GROMACS .gro file of C-alpha atoms in nm:
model
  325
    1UNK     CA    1   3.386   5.437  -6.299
    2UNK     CA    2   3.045   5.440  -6.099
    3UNK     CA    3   2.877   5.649  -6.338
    4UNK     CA    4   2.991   5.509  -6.695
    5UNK     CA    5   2.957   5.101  -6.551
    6UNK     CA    6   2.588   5.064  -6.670
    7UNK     CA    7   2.703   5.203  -7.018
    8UNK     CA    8   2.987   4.950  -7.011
    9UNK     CA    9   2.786   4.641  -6.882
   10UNK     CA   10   2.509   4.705  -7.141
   11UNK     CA   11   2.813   4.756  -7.422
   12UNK     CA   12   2.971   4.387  -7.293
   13UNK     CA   13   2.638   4.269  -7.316
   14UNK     CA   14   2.563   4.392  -7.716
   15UNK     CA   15   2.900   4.260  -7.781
   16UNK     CA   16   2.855   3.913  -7.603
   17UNK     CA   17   2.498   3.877  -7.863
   18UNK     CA   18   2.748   3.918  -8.163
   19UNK     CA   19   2.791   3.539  -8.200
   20UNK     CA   20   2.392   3.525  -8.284
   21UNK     CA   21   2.422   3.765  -8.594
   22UNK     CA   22   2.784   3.732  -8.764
   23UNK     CA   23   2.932   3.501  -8.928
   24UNK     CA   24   3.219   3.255  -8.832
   25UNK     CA   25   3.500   3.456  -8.984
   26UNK     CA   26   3.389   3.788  -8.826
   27UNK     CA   27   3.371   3.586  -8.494
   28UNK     CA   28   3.739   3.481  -8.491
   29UNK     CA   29   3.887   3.832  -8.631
   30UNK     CA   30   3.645   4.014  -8.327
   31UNK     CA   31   3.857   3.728  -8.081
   32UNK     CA   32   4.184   3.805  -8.175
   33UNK     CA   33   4.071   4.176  -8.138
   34UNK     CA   34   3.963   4.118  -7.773
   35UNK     CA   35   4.312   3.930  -7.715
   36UNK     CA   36   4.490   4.252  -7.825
   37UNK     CA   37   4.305   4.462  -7.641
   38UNK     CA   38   4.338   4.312  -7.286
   39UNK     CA   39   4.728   4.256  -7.381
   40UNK     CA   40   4.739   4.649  -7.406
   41UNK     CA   41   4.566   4.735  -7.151
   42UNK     CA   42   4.746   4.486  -6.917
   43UNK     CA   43   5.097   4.579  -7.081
   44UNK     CA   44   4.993   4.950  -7.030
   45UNK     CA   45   4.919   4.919  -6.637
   46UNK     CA   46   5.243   4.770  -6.622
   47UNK     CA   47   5.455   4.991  -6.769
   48UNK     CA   48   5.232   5.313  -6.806
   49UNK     CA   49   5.103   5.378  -6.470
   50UNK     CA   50   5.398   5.154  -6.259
   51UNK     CA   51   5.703   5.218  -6.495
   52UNK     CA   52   5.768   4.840  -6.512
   53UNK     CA   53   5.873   4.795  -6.902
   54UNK     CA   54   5.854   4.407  -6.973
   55UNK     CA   55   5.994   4.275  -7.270
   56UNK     CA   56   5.892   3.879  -7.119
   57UNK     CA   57   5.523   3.910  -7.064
   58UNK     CA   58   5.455   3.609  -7.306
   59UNK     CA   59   5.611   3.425  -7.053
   60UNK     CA   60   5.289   3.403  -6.885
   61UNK     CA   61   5.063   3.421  -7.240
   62UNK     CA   62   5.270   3.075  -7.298
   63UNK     CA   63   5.234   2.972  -6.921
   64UNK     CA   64   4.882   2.967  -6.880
   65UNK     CA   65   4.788   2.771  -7.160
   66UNK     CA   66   5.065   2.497  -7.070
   67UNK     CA   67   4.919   2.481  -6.719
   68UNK     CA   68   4.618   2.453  -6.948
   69UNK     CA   69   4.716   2.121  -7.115
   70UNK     CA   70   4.877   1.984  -6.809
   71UNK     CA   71   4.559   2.014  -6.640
   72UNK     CA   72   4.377   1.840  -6.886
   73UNK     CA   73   4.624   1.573  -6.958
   74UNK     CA   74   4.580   1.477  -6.604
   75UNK     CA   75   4.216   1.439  -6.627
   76UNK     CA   76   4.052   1.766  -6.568
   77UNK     CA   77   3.792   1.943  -6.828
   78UNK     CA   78   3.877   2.172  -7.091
   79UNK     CA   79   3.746   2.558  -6.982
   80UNK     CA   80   3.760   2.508  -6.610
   81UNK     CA   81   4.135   2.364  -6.690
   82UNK     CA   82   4.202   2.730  -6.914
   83UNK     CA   83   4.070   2.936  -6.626
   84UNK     CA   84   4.268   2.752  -6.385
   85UNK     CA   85   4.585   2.744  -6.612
   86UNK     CA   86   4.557   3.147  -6.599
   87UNK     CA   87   4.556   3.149  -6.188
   88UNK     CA   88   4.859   2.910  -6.198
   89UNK     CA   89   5.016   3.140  -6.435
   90UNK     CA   90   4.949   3.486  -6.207
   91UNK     CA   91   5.130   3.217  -5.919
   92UNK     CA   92   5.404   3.193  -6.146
   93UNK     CA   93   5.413   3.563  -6.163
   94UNK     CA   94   5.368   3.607  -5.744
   95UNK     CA   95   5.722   3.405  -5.711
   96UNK     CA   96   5.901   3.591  -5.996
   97UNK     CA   97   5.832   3.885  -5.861
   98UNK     CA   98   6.071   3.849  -5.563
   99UNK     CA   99   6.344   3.844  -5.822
  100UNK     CA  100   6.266   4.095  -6.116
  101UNK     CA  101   6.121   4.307  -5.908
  102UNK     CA  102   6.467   4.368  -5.749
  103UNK     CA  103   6.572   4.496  -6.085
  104UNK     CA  104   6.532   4.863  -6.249
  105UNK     CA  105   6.515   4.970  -6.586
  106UNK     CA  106   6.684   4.819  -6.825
  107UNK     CA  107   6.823   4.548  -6.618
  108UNK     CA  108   6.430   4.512  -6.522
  109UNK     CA  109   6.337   4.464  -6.886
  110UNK     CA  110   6.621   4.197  -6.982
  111UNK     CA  111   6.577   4.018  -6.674
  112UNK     CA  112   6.149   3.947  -6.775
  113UNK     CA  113   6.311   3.857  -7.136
  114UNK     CA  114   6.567   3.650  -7.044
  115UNK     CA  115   6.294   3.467  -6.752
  116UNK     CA  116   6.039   3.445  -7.063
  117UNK     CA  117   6.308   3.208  -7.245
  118UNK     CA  118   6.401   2.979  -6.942
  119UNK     CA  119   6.052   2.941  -6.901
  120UNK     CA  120   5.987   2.860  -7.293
  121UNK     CA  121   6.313   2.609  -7.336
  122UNK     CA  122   6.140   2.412  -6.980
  123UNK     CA  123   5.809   2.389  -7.140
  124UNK     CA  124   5.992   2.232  -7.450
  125UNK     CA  125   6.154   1.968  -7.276
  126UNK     CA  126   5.818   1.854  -7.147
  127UNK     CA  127   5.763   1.545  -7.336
  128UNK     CA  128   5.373   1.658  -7.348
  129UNK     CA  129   5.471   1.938  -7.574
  130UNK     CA  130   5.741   1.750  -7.793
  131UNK     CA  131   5.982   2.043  -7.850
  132UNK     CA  132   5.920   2.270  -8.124
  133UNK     CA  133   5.648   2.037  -8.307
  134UNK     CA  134   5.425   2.130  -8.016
  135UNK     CA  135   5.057   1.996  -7.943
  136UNK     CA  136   4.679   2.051  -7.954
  137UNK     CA  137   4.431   2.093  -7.631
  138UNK     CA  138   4.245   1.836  -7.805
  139UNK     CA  139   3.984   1.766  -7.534
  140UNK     CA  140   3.821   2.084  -7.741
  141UNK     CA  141   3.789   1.884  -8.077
  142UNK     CA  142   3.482   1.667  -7.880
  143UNK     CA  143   3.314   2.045  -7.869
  144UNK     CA  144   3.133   2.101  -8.201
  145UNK     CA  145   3.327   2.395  -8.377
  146UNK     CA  146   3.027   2.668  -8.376
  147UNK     CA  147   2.937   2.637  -7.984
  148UNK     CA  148   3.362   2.629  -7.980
  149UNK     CA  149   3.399   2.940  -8.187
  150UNK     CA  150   3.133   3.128  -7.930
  151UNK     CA  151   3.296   3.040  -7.627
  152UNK     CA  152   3.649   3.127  -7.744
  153UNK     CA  153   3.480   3.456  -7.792
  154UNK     CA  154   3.305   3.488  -7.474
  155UNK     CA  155   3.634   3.414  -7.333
  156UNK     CA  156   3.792   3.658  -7.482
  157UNK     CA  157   3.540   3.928  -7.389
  158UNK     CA  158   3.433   3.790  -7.053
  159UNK     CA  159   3.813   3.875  -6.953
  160UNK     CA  160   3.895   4.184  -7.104
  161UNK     CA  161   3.598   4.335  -6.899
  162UNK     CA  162   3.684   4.177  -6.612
  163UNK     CA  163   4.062   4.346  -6.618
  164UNK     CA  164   3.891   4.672  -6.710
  165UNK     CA  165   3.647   4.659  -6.456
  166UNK     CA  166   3.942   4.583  -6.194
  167UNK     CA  167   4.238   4.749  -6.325
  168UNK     CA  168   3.969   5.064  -6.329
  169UNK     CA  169   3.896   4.972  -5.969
  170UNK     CA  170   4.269   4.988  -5.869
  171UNK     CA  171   4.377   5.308  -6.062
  172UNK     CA  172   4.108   5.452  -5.793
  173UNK     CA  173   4.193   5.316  -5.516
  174UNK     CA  174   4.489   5.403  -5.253
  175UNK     CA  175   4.664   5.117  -5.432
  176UNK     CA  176   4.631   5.314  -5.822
  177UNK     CA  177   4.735   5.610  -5.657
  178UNK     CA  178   5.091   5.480  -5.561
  179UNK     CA  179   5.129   5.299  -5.811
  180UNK     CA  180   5.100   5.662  -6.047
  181UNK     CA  181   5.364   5.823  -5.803
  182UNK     CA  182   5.539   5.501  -5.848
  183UNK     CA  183   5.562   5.574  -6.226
  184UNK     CA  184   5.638   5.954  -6.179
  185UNK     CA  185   5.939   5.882  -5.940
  186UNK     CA  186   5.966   5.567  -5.771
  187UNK     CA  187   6.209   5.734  -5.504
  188UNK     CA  188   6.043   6.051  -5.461
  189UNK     CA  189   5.736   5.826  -5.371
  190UNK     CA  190   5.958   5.588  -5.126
  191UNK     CA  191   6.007   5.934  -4.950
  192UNK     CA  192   5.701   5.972  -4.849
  193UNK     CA  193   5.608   5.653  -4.733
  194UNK     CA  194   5.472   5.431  -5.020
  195UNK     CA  195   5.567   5.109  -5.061
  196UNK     CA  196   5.707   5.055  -5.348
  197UNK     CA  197   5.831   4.727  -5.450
  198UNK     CA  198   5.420   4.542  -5.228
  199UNK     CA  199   5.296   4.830  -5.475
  200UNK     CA  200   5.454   4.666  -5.787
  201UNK     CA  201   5.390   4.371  -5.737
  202UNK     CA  202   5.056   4.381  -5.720
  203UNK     CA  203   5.059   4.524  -6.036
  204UNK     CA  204   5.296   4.293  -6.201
  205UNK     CA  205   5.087   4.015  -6.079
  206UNK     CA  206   4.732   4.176  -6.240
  207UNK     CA  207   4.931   4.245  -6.563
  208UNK     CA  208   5.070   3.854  -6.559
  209UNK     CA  209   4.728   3.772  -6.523
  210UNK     CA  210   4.560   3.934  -6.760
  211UNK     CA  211   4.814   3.827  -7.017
  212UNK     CA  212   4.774   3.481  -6.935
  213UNK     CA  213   4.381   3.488  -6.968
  214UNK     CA  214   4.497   3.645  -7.277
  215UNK     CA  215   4.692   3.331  -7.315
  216UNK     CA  216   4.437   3.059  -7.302
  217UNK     CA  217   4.196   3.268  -7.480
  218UNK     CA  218   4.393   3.263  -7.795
  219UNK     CA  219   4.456   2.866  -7.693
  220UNK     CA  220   4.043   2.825  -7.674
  221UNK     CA  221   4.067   2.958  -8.026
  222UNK     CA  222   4.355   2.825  -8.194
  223UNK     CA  223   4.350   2.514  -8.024
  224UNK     CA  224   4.741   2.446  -8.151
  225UNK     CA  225   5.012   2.535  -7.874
  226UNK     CA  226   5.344   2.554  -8.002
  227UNK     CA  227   5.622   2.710  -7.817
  228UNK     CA  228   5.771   2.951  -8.018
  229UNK     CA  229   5.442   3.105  -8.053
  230UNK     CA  230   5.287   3.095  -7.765
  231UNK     CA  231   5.641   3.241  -7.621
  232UNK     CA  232   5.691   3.432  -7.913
  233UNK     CA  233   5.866   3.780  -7.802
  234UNK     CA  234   5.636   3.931  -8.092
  235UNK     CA  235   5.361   3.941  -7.813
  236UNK     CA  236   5.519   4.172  -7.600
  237UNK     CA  237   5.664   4.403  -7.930
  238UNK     CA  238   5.275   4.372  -7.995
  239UNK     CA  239   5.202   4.518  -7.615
  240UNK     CA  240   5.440   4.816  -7.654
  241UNK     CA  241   5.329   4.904  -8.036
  242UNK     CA  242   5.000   4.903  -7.895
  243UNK     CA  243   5.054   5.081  -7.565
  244UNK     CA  244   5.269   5.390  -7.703
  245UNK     CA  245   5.056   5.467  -8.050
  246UNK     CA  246   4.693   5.456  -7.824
  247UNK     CA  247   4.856   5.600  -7.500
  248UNK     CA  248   5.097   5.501  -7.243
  249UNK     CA  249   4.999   5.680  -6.966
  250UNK     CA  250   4.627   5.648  -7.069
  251UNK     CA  251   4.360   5.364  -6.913
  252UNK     CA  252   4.185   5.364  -7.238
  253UNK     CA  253   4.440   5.438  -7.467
  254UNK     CA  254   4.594   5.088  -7.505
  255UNK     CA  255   4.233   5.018  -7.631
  256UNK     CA  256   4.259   5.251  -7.907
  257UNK     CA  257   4.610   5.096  -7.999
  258UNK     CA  258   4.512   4.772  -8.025
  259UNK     CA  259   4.196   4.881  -8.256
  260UNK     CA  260   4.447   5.030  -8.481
  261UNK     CA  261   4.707   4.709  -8.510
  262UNK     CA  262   4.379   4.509  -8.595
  263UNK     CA  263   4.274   4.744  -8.916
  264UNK     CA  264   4.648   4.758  -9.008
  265UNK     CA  265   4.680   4.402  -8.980
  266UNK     CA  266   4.305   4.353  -9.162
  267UNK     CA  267   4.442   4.603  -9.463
  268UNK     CA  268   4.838   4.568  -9.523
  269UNK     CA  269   4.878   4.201  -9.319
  270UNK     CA  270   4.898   4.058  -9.693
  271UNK     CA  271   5.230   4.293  -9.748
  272UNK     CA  272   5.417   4.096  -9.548
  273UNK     CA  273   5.791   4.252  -9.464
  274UNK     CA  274   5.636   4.546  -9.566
  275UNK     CA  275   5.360   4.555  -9.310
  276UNK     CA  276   5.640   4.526  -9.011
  277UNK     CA  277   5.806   4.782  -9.188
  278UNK     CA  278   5.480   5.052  -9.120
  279UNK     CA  279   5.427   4.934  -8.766
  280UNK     CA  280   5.786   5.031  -8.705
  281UNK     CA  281   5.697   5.352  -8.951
  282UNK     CA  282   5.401   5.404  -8.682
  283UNK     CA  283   5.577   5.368  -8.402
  284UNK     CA  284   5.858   5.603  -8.459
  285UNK     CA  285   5.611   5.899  -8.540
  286UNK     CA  286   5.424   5.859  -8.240
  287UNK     CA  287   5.738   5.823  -8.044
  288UNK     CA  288   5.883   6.110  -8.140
  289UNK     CA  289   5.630   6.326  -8.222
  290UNK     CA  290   5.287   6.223  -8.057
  291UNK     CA  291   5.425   6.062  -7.723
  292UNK     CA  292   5.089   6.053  -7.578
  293UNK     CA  293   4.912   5.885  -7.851
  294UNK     CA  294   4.617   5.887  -7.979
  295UNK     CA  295   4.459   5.926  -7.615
  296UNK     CA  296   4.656   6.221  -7.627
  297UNK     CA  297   4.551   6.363  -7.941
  298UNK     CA  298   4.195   6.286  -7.839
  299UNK     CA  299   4.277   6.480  -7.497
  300UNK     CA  300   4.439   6.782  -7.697
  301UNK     CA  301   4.105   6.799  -7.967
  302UNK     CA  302   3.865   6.805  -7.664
  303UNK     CA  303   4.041   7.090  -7.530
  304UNK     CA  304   4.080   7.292  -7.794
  305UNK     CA  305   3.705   7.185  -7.885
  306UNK     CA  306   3.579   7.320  -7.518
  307UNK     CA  307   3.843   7.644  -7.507
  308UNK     CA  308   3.626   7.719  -7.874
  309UNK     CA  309   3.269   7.729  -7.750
  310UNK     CA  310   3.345   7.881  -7.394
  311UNK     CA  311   3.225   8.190  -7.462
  312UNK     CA  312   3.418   8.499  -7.298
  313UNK     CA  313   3.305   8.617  -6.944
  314UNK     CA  314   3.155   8.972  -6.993
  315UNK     CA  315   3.440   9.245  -6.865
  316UNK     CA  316   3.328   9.417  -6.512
  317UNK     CA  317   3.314   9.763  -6.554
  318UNK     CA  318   3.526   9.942  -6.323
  319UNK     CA  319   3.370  10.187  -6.082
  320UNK     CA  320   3.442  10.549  -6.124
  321UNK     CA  321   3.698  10.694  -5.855
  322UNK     CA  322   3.556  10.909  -5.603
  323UNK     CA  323   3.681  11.222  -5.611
  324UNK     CA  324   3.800  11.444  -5.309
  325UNK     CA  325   3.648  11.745  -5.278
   0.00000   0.00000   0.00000
């Protein structure tokens, strides 16, 4: 990570500049990019290195940005009220985690779902929200809609790198490293004297943060928050599409993943039924025959690449035998 952070933190830095030389549409469609992005890589921490497959993390992409407009509604100001909404969110996340993380498997997966709808029917009853008509952070409508636009987008990047940068940080530290034997074998690991379920949880509270930040990001942007969006299980089908086709078990591969949803939304989006039908198309090939995505088929090109231009190592030639006289 040492050696490749100046290429990243001059990379953030082109990207951040974008705002100065595109347009307004290209703005937005590079936003929702970053949003998909930092939900795959968060998903894929989760359940790639610590084997924790969540089907409720838009529990906590909904969470944050209803902290978000509670916050506000009670006086405070817009962005520092999105930030904080996130941190409340991760909170959130901290308690759950006493419960689900009790839970294996399946029973682990059902149990984030079924939290992710308790959570969404509260929120509705909030008379702040209004049920399914929703509401609008509308504090952000006194920002004028260019200098909005940018700092929707600066959002958006500002906190992907920032999970990178730490979730990079933890996959090399003591932590990353049990959290990978976690993933291989969770008892085999408890054997020899990691900690599991202090392990997960961190974890499961990074991931719940990120996907919050991921939460009031998209909020910044859309500026609408209606329930069955913002708690819409499509978010975490989104996280998984994304996380197996670019790379389950791979720190960049959920990157790749979510650069591929983008262009297939960008080019077949219009096709409607049709378009769901070739992400499910998608995922099936990759599941069954390229289960370590396109990280994987990356890895496998590299190797093949270096085994090609290694040349041979010249034979030793054998000495003669002495013979006896």
């Amino acid at each position: 990570m040492t050696r490749h952070l100046p290429w990243m933190l001059a990379a953030a830095l082109a990207l951040a500049a974008l705002p100065l030389l595109l347009g307004a549409n290209a703005i937005d469609k590079l936003t929702t990019l970053f949003i998909y992005m930092l939900l795959a890589a968060t998903w894929g921490l989760l359940a790639g290195q610590a084997g924790l497959v969540s089907v409720g993390q838009q529990a906590f992409f909904g969470l944050g940005a209803y902290f978000a407009l509670r916050l506000v509604d009670g006086g405070w100001s817009a962005y520092p009220a999105l930030f904080a909404g996130a941190v409340g969110a991760a909170v959130v996340a901290w308690g759950l985690s006493f419960f689900v993380l009790r839970l294996k498997d399946g029973e682990f997966a059902i149990a984030t779902w079924v939290v992710a709808e308790v959570i969404r029917i509260g929120v509705m009853l909030d008379p702040l929200v209004q049920g399914e008509t929703g509401t609008s952070l509308i504090a952000l409508n006194a920002v004028e809609p260019e200098l909005r636009r940018n700092l929707g987008f600066w959002m958006a990047l500002g906190s992907l790198v920032l999970m990178l940068l730490v979730t990079a940080w933890l996959l090399r530290s003591a932590v990353g490293t049990a959290t990978r034997a976690i993933g291989e074998d969770d008892e085999a690991a408890a054997s020899l004297g990691v900690r599991v379920t202090p392990t997960r949880r961190r974890v499961y509270v990074l991931a719940s943060f990120g996907a919050a930040l991921a939460g009031v990001a998209w909020l910044a942007s859309a500026i609408t928050f209606l329930p069955r969006t913002n708690f819409g299980v499509q978010w975490s089908v989104l996280m998984l599409f994304m996380a197996l086709v670019g790379g389950l078990r791979s720190q960049w591969g959920p990157l790749l993943g979510a650069l591929l949803l983008f262009v297939l939304q960008e080019s077949l989006g219009h096709l409607g039924a049709w378009y769901l039908a070739g992400l499910g198309v998608v995922a099936a090939v990759f599941a069954l025959w390229l289960p370590r995505g396109l990280a994987g088929v990356w890895d496998d090109w590299r190797a093949r690449r270096a085994l090609a231009v290694t040349p041979l190592s010249p034979s030793v030639p054998s000495l003669p035998r002495s013979s006896t006289p």
